[in-house]
Coordinates of C-alpha atoms and ligand atoms in Angstrom, one line a residue:
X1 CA -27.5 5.5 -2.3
X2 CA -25.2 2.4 -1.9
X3 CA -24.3 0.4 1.6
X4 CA -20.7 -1.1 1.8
X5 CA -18.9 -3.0 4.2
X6 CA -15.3 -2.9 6.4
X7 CA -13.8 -4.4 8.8
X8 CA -12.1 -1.1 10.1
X9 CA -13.6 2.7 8.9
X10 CA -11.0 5.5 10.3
X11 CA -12.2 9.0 10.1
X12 CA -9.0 11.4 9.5
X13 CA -6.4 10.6 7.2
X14 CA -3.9 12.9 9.1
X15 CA -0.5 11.3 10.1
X16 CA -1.7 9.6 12.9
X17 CA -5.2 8.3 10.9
X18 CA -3.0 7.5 7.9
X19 CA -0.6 5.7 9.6
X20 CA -2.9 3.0 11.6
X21 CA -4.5 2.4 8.4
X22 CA -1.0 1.4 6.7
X23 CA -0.5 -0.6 9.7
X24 CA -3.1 -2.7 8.6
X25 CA -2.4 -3.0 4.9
X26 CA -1.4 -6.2 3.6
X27 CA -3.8 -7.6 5.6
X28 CA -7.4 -9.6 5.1
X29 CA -9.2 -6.8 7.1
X30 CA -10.8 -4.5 4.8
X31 CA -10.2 -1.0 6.0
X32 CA -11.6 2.8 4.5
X33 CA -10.2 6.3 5.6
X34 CA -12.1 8.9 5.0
X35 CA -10.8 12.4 5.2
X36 CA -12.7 15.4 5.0
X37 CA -9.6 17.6 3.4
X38 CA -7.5 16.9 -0.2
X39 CA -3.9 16.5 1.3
X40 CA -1.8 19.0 -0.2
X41 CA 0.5 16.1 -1.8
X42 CA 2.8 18.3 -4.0
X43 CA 4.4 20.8 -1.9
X44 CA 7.0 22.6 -4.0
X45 CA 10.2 21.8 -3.0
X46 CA 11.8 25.2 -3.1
X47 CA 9.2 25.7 0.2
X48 CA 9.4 24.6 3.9
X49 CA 5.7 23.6 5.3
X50 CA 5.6 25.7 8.4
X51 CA 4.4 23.0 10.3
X52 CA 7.1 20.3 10.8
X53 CA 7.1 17.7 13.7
X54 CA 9.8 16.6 16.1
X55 CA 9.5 12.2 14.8
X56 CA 11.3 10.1 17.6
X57 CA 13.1 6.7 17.4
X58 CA 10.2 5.1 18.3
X59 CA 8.0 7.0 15.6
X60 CA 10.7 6.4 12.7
X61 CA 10.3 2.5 13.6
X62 CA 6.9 2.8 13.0
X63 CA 6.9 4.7 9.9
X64 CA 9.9 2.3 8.9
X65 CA 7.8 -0.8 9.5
X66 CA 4.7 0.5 8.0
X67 CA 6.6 1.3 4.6
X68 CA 6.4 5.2 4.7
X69 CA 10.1 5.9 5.9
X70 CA 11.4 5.7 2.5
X71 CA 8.4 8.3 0.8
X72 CA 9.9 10.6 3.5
X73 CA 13.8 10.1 3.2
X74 CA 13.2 10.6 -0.6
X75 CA 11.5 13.9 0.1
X76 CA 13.2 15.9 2.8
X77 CA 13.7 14.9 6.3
X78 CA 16.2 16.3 9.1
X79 CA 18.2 14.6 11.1
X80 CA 19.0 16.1 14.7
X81 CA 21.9 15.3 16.8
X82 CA 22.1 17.5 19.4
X83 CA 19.8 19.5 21.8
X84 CA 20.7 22.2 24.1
X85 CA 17.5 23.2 26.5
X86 CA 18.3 26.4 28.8
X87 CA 16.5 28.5 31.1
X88 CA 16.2 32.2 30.3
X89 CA 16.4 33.6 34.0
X90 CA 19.8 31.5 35.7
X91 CA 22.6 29.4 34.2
X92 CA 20.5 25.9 34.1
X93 CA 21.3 23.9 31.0
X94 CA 21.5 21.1 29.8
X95 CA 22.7 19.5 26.4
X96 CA 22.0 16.1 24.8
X97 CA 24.1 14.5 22.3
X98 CA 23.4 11.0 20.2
X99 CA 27.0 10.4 20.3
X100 CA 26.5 9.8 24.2
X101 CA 24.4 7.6 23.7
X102 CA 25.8 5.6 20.7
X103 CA 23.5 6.8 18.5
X104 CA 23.4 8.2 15.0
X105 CA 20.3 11.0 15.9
X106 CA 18.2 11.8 18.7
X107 CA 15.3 12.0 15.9
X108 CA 13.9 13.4 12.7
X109 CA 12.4 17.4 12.0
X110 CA 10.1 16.5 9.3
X111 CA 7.8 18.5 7.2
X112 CA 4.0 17.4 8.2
X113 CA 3.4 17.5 4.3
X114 CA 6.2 15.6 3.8
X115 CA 5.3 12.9 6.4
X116 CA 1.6 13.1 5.2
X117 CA 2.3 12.7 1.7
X118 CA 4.7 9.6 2.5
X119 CA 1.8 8.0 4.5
X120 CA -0.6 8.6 1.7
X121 CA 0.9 7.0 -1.3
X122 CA 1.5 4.1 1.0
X123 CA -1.9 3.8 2.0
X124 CA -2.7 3.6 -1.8
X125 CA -0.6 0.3 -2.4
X126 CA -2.6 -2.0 -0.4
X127 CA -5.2 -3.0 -2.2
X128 CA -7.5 -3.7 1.0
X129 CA -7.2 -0.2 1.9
X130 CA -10.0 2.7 0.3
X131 CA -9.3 5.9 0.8
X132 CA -12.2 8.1 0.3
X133 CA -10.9 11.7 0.2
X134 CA -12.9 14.3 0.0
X135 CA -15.8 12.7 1.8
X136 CA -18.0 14.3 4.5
X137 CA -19.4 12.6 7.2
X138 CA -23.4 13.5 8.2
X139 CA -24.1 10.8 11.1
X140 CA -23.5 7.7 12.7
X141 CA -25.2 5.0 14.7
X142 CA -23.8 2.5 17.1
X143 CA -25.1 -0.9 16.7
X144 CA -24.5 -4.6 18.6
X145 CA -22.2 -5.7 15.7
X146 CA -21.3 -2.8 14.4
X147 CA -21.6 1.5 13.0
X148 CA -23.0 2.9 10.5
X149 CA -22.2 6.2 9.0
X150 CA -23.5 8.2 6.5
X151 CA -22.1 10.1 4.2
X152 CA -23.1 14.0 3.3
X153 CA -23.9 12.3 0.0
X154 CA -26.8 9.9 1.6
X155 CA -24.3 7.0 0.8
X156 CA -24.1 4.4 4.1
X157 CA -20.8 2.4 5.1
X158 CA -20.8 0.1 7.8
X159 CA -17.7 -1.5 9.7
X160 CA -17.3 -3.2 13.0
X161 CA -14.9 -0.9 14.5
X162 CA -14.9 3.0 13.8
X163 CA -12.0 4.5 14.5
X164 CA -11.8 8.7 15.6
X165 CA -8.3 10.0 14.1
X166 CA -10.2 13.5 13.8
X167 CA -7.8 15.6 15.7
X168 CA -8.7 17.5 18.7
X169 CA -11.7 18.8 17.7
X170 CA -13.1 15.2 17.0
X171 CA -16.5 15.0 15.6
X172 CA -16.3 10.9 16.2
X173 CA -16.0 11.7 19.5
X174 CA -18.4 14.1 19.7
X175 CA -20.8 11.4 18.3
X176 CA -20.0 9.4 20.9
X177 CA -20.9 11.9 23.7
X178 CA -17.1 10.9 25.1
X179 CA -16.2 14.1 27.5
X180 CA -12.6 15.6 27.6
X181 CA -10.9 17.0 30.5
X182 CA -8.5 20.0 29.9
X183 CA -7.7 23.7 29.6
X184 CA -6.7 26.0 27.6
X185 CA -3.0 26.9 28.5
X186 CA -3.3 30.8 27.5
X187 CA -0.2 30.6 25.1
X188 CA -0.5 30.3 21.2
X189 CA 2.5 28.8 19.5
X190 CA 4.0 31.4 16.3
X191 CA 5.6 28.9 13.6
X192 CA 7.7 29.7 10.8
X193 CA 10.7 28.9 9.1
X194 CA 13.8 31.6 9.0
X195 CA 17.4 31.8 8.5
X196 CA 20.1 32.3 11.0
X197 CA 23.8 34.1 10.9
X198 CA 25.4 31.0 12.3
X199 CA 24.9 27.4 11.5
X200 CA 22.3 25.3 13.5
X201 CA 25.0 22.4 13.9
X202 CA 22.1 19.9 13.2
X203 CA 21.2 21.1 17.2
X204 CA 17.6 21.6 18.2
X205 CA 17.8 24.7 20.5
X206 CA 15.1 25.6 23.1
X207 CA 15.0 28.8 25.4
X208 CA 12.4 28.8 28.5
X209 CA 11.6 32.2 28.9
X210 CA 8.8 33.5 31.6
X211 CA 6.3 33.9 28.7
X212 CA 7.3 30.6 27.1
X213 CA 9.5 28.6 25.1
X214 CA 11.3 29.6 21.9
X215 CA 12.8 26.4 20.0
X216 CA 14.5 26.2 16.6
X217 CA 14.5 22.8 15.2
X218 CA 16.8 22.6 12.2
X219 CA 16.2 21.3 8.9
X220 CA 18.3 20.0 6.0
X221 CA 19.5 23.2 4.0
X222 CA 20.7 25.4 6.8
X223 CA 17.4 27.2 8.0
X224 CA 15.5 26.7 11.2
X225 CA 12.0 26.1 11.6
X226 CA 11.0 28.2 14.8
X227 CA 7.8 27.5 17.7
X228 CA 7.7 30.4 19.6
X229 CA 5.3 29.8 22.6
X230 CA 4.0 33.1 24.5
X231 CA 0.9 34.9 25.6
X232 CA -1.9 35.3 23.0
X233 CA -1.4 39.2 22.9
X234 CA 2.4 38.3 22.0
X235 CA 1.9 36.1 19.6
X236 CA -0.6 38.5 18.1
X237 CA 1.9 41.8 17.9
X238 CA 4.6 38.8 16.5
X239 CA 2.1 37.6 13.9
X240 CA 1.5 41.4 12.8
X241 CA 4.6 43.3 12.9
X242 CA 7.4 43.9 9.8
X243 CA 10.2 40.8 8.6
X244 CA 12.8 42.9 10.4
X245 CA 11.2 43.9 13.7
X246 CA 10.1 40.3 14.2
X247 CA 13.8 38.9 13.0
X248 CA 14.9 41.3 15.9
X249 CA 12.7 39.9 18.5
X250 CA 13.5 36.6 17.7
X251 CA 17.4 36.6 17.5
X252 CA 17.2 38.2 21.1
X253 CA 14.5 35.8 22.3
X254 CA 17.1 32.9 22.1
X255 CA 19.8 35.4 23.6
X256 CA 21.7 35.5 19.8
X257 CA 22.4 31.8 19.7
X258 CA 22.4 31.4 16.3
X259 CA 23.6 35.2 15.5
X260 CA 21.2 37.0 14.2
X261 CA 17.9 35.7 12.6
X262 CA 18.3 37.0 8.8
X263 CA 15.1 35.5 7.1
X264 CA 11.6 34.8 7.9
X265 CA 8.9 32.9 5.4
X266 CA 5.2 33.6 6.3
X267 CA 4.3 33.3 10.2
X268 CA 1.3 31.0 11.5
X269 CA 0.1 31.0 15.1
X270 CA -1.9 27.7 16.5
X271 CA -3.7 28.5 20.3
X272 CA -2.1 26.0 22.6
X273 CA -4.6 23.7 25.3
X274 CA -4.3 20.7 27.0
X275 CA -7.3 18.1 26.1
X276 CA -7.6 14.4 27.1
X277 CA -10.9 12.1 26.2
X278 CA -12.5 10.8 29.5
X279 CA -12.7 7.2 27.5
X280 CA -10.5 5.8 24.4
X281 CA -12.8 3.2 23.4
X282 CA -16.1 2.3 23.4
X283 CA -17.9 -1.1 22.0
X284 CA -17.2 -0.3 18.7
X285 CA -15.6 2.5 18.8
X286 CA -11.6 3.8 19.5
X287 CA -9.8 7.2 19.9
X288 CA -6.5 7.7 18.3
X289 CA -3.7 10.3 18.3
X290 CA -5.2 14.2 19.1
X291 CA -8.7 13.3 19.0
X292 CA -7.8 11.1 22.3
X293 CA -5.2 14.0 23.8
X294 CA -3.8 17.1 22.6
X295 CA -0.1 18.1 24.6
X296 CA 1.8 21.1 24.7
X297 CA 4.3 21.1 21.9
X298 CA 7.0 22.1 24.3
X299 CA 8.5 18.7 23.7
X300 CA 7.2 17.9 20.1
X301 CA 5.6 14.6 21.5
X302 CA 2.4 15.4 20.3
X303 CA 1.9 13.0 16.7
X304 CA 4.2 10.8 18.7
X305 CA 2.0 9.7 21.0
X306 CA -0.5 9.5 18.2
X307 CA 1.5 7.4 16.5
X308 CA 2.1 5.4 19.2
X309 CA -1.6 5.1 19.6
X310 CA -1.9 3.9 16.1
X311 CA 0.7 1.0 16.7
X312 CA -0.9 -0.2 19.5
X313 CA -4.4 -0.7 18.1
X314 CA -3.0 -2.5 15.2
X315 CA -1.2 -5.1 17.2
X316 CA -4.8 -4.9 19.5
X317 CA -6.6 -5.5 16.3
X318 CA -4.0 -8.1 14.6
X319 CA -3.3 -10.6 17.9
X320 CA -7.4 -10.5 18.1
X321 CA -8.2 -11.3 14.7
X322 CA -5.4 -14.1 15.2
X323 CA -7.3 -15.6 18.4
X324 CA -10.6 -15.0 16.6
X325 CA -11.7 -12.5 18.6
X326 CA -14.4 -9.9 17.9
X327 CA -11.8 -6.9 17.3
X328 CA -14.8 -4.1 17.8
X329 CA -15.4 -6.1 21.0
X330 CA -15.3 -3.7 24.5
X331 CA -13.0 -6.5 25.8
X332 CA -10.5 -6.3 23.3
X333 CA -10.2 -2.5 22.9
X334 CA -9.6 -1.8 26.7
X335 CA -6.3 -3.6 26.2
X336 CA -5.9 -1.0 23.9
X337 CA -7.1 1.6 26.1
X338 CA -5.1 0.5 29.2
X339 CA -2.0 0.4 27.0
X340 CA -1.8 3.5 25.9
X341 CA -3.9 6.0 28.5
X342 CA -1.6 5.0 31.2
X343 CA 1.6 6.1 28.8
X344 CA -0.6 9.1 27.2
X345 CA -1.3 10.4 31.0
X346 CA 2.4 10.3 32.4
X347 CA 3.8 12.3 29.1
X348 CA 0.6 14.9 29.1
X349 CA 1.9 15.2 32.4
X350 CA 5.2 15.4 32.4
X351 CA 4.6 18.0 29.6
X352 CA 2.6 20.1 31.9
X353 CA 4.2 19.9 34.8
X354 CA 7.8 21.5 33.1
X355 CA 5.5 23.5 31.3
X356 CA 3.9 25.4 34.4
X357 CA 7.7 25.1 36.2
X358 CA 9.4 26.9 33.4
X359 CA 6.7 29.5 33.3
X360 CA 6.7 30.6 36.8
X361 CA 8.8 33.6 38.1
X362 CA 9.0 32.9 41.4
X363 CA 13.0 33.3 43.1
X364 CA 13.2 29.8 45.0
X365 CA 11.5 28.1 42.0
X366 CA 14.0 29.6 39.7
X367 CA 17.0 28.8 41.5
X368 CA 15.3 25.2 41.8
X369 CA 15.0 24.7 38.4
X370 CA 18.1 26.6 37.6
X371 CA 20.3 23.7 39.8
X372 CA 17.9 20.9 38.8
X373 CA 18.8 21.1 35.1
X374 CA 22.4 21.5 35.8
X375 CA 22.6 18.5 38.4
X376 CA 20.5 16.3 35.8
X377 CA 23.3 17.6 33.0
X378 CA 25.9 16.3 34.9
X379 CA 24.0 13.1 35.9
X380 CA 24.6 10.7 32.7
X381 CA 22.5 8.0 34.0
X382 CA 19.0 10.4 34.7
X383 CA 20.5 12.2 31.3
X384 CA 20.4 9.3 29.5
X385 CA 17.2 7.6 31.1
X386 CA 15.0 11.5 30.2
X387 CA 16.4 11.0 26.8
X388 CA 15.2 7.7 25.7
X389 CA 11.9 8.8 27.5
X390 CA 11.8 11.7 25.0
X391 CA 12.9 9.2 21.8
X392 CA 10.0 7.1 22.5
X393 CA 12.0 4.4 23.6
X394 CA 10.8 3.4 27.4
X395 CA 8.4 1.5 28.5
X396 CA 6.4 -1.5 26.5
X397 CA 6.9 -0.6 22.8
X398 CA 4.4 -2.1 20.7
X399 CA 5.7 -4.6 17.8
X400 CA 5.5 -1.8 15.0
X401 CA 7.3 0.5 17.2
X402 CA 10.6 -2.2 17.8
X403 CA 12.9 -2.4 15.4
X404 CA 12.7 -5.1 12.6
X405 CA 15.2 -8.0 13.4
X406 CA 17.3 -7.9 10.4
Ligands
FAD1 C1 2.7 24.5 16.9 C2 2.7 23.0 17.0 C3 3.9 22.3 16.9 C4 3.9 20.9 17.0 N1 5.0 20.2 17.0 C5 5.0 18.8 17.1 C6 6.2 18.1 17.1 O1 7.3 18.6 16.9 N2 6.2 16.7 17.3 C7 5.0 16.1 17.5 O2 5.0 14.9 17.8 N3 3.8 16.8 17.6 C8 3.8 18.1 17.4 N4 2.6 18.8 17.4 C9 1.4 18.1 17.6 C10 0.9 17.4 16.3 O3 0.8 18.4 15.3 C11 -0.4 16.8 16.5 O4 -0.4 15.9 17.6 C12 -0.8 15.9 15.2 O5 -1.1 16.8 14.1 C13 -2.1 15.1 15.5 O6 -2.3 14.3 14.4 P1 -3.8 13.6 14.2 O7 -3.6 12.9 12.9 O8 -4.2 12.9 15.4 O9 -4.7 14.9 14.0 P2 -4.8 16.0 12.9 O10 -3.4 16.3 12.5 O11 -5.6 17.1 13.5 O12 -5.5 15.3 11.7 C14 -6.9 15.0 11.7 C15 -7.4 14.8 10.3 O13 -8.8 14.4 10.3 C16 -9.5 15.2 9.3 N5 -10.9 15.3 9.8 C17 -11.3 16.1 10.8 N6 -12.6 16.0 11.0 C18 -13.0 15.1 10.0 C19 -14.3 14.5 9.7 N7 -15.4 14.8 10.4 N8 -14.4 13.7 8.6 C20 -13.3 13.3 7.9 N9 -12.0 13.8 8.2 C21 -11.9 14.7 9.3 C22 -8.7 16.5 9.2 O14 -8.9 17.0 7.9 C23 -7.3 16.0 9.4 O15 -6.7 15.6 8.2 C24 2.6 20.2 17.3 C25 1.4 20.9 17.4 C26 1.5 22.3 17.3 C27 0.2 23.1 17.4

């Protein structure tokens, strides 16, 4: 039995977990993560992790500035210049290109091994950072100046600010008797990675269908990797059925874009709900990335946001330490709160909003959306405008999210 002290204690060293604690290396905060899982840290090469995320501008700033862009160039990621986004059921479409916009990408399809990985052996330069993995967590108690945890081990580490980056089934927040608001959106998303007939063109392609969206996202050697949104039943029979029946369905469910699909590696399937925490913060205590909201990955903004999240509440943390503050302090953390719930909100949104418009059947919506994506296609401006909404690059950036004057 042993009592040790931080500053900061983050529970979940997923991306978004890892990634605020790297924000705050090199610093004279002492700071612990403690994840529950060993990451998986040497994915063989010759294999794509089925789960990949869509990283933004905003996102690769943030990994660049924290030192973990590097750890993921040197592995694998995939640049994306192009997205074409069409409606299943009328002629809408509409197609984004970085050249448009003067700029080398429109983002990143990176492995989520790869990215965790990265933000691992980053974590484990600084030396003010412990990273306690495996470690189970058996309770916690709020105090004036700060938490205390225990560990399944009987071991007891207090810090002045917990931090939840538990994903959406947060047990932090569960401590904290913090509510979430949400429903389950009665679509699971089937992932995996397969090959296509024709060259992806480094485009990320999305078909709305009635039942959902089908994207392929495309990744460094040629292959795709696929999220195909539909009903649970679907997604079931998809998950269950022969390589070549399911290579069949999937070439015609994005209308043979790509030629025919002519590989598939295993299938995963991930049930798909909409989830935001009634309160980010607490004296104390803070939320961060999916254990704060969970989004429909229709738009891949999902660890972005996180991300985001984790930026924020570094600079929060680092301007309070700098005016002396008390950083665990109610005050301070509702700046972070009102930063990033009012951003969170208007893209969980957004998200839902298209998501409910693309799945409805109804004639006069059809035609609506139909000649809304067109118009919007042919209006650079609100083209332009959506598209640095969807890089991360609108609104007040925090610092680790601008790019480093050179
Ligand atoms: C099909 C699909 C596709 C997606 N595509 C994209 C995309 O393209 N772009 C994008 O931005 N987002 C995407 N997302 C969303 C993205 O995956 C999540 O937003 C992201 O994983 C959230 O990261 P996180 O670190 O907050 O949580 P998690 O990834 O859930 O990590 C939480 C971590 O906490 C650990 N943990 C949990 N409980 C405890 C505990 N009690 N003690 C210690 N450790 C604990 C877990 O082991 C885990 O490592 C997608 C999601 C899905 C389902």
């Amino acid at each position: 039995m042993s009592d040790t002290h931080y500053d900061v204690l983050i529970v979940g060293g997923g991306m978004v977990g890892a990634a605020l604690a790297c924000g705050l290396g090199d610093s004279k905060l002492s700071v612990a993560v403690i994840e529950a899982r060993e990451p998986d840290l040497n994915w063989p090469p010759a294999e794509y992790d089925i789960r990949v995320s869509a990283i933004t501008r905003a996102s690769q700033r943030i990994f660049e500035n924290i030192g973990a862009w590097q750890g993921m160039k040197k592995r694998r990621i995939s640049p994306y210049r192009d997205m074409h986004v069409w409606d299943a059921t009328g002629s809408g479409v509409i197609h984004f290109d970085a050249a448009e916009l003067g700029e080398p990408d429109l983002g990143h399809i990176i492995e989520n091994s790869v990215i965790q990985a990265a933000l691992v052996e980053c974590l484990q330069q600084f030396s003010n950072i412990d990273y306690l993995c495996p470690l189970s967590l058996a309770g916690v108690e709020w105090g004036d100046d700060g938490v205390t945890v225990t560990t399944a081990d009987g071991d007891s580490l207090f810090a002045s600010l917990l931090v939840g980056a538990d994903g959406g089934r947060s047990w932090v927040r569960e401590q904290a008797g913090i509510e979430v608001k949400g429903w389950a959106y009665d679509q699971t998303a089937v992932v995996c990675t397969v090959k296509t007939e024709k060259p992806h063109q480094e485009t990320a392609w999305q078909r709305f269908m009635p039942t959902g969206p089908v994207a392929f996202l495309p990744l460094d050697d040629g292959s795709s990797s696929i999220v195909w949104s539909t009903s649970p039943e679907q997604a079931e029979t998809l998950t269950a059925m022969g390589d070549g029946e399911f290579c069949q369905q999937l070439s015609q469910a994005l209308d043979g874009r790509l030629g025919q699909v002519i590989r598939v590696g295993q299938r995963g399937a991930f049930p798909l709900k909409l989830q935001h925490a009634e309160q980010y913060v607490r004296p104390r205590l803070a939320l961060v990335g999916d254990a704060a909201h969970t989004i429909h990955p229709l738009a891949g903004q999902g660890v972005n946001l996180g991300l985001a999240d984790a930026a924020t509440l570094v600079q929060v943390i680092q301007d309070a330490v700098l005016g002396r503050e008390d950083f665990g302090s109610y005050a301070v953390l509702r700046r972070y709160e009102r930063w990033r719930k009012a951003d969170n909100l208007t893209m969980l949104a957004s998200m839902d909003g298209f998501k409910r418009l693309f799945s409805n059947d109804n004639l006069p919506l059809r035609w609506m959306r139909n000649i809304g994506l067109t118009l919007t296609n042919a209006l650079s401006p609100l083209k332009n405008n959506i598209i640095r909404y969807a890089m991360g690059l609108n609104g007040t950036l925090p610092r680790l999210a601008k790019r480093r004057p050179l």
